[in-house]
DNA sequence: GTCAAGAATCTGTGATCTCAGAATTGGACA
DNA sequence: TGTCCAATTCTGAGATCACAGATTCTTGAC
């Protein structure tokens, strides 16, 4: 993961709690429909209720959790409509972001991308979905963060935060086969400094997810 | 303003505080570079520190305020880079959103749009920048919210939240002349159910803002 | 008159406490 | 054995308290 910009509010308890929860969401360690409790998380993370509450308030603002009526805070259940909404938002932002970023990816970053891609391959061979999702996140954001556009990156991060729990369900249901080719194509496009090709690779990556809901409707989350 | 989907966490103190602060941001009643204090706001809004803290945590997650290192929470100062970043994000989302929404705008909504447009005209005549910004917000989101895409709307709202303070500065500096024609064009496009025309009108609206930073660099906020 | 050092104040952060309401569980009755 | 109701438990929301650090103001010396 290794947050690249390193939150300015470092050393704060709330920040580390938020980072931990964020990691869980992006790597799909929380299931859609699950309910979280401030007290439970506080106990688990050995902090008081307060930092957890503020972290959850942030996550609620980012759409990762919902304050369901009263007395219940849940990670939103998976819906075909919401899944498609998210994917179409990703389509609107990420291909363009990647295409614009390609000019700013230097040799060092490309090397790191290759290393992460290798780790992705390992995770896929081991069938470790959590590791795959963590590395996949790292791969994409190594590309996007080459751009100095904090607002755009923040928007995309919001999407991934909401997307993580869904992806885990999807991977658990359909497996992780043939997921690596898009990364190969992306790496080639970056090597060639080919923005349009990278755009197509990222778009294809997103469309892969889209195709999954074409054949299956989602009804529940847990 | 009148939040259309009416936050599910209604009746909560934190929600009303967040709504109030949100309103201030969108209508430009806070200046870039200003610092806010939880205690001050709590005193002003006649609530305890707690709801303010959580509301500010949400606003921080939405990028409307920054937790500057320690002991200071500020609304981000205006930068040419950030201004452009925001505008380009708006360009990526809002024209498409409007074009897609045009099919879902029924007669009732169009009537409300016309009414709001009239109020915009009044505000412009009176030179009431705050009222103009509030009605302008309402106008745009009456269009976007015709879509049932909560995630997309949430993203755009985040952008407006960050954008509000900047726009107020821009309007204060350059006035609000000739701002109404885009809305006329938009209304015509909606009447004709012409998605591409509405897309062009919204894009032109955003580009208007973009043109302002072409000739002027921003250095400070206050 | 100027500058620096120290004190007082103000700020965010975290902990603890209380309360109201929802959910769950238990038992009792049919 | 199944169903329904009540009581207990558990949850989030809000208020209050305590603390550390930064800022600012004041005061003293040079």
PDB file of C-alpha atoms in Angstrom, chain B residues 9 11 33 44 53 67 77 92 109 148 160 176 200 207 211 214:
ATOM      1  CA  UNK B   9     -29.085  10.402   8.873  1.00  0.00           C
ATOM      2  CA  UNK B  11     -32.570  14.561  12.722  1.00  0.00           C
ATOM      3  CA  UNK B  33      -7.205  30.303   3.463  1.00  0.00           C
ATOM      4  CA  UNK B  44     -21.843  29.828  16.854  1.00  0.00           C
ATOM      5  CA  UNK B  53     -15.825  17.690  14.893  1.00  0.00           C
ATOM      6  CA  UNK B  67      -6.190  19.434   8.714  1.00  0.00           C
ATOM      7  CA  UNK B  77      -5.878  28.402  -0.147  1.00  0.00           C
ATOM      8  CA  UNK B  92     -14.631  15.015 -16.957  1.00  0.00           C
ATOM      9  CA  UNK B 109     -38.425  19.255 -13.096  1.00  0.00           C
ATOM     10  CA  UNK B 148     -30.303   7.837 -10.355  1.00  0.00           C
ATOM     11  CA  UNK B 160     -18.558  21.805  -5.910  1.00  0.00           C
ATOM     12  CA  UNK B 176     -20.953  38.044 -12.488  1.00  0.00           C
ATOM     13  CA  UNK B 200     -21.937  21.642 -24.854  1.00  0.00           C
ATOM     14  CA  UNK B 207     -14.747  26.564 -19.612  1.00  0.00           C
ATOM     15  CA  UNK B 211     -10.706  31.119 -19.049  1.00  0.00           C
ATOM     16  CA  UNK B 214      -5.683  31.883 -18.150  1.00  0.00           C
TER      17      UNK B 214
END
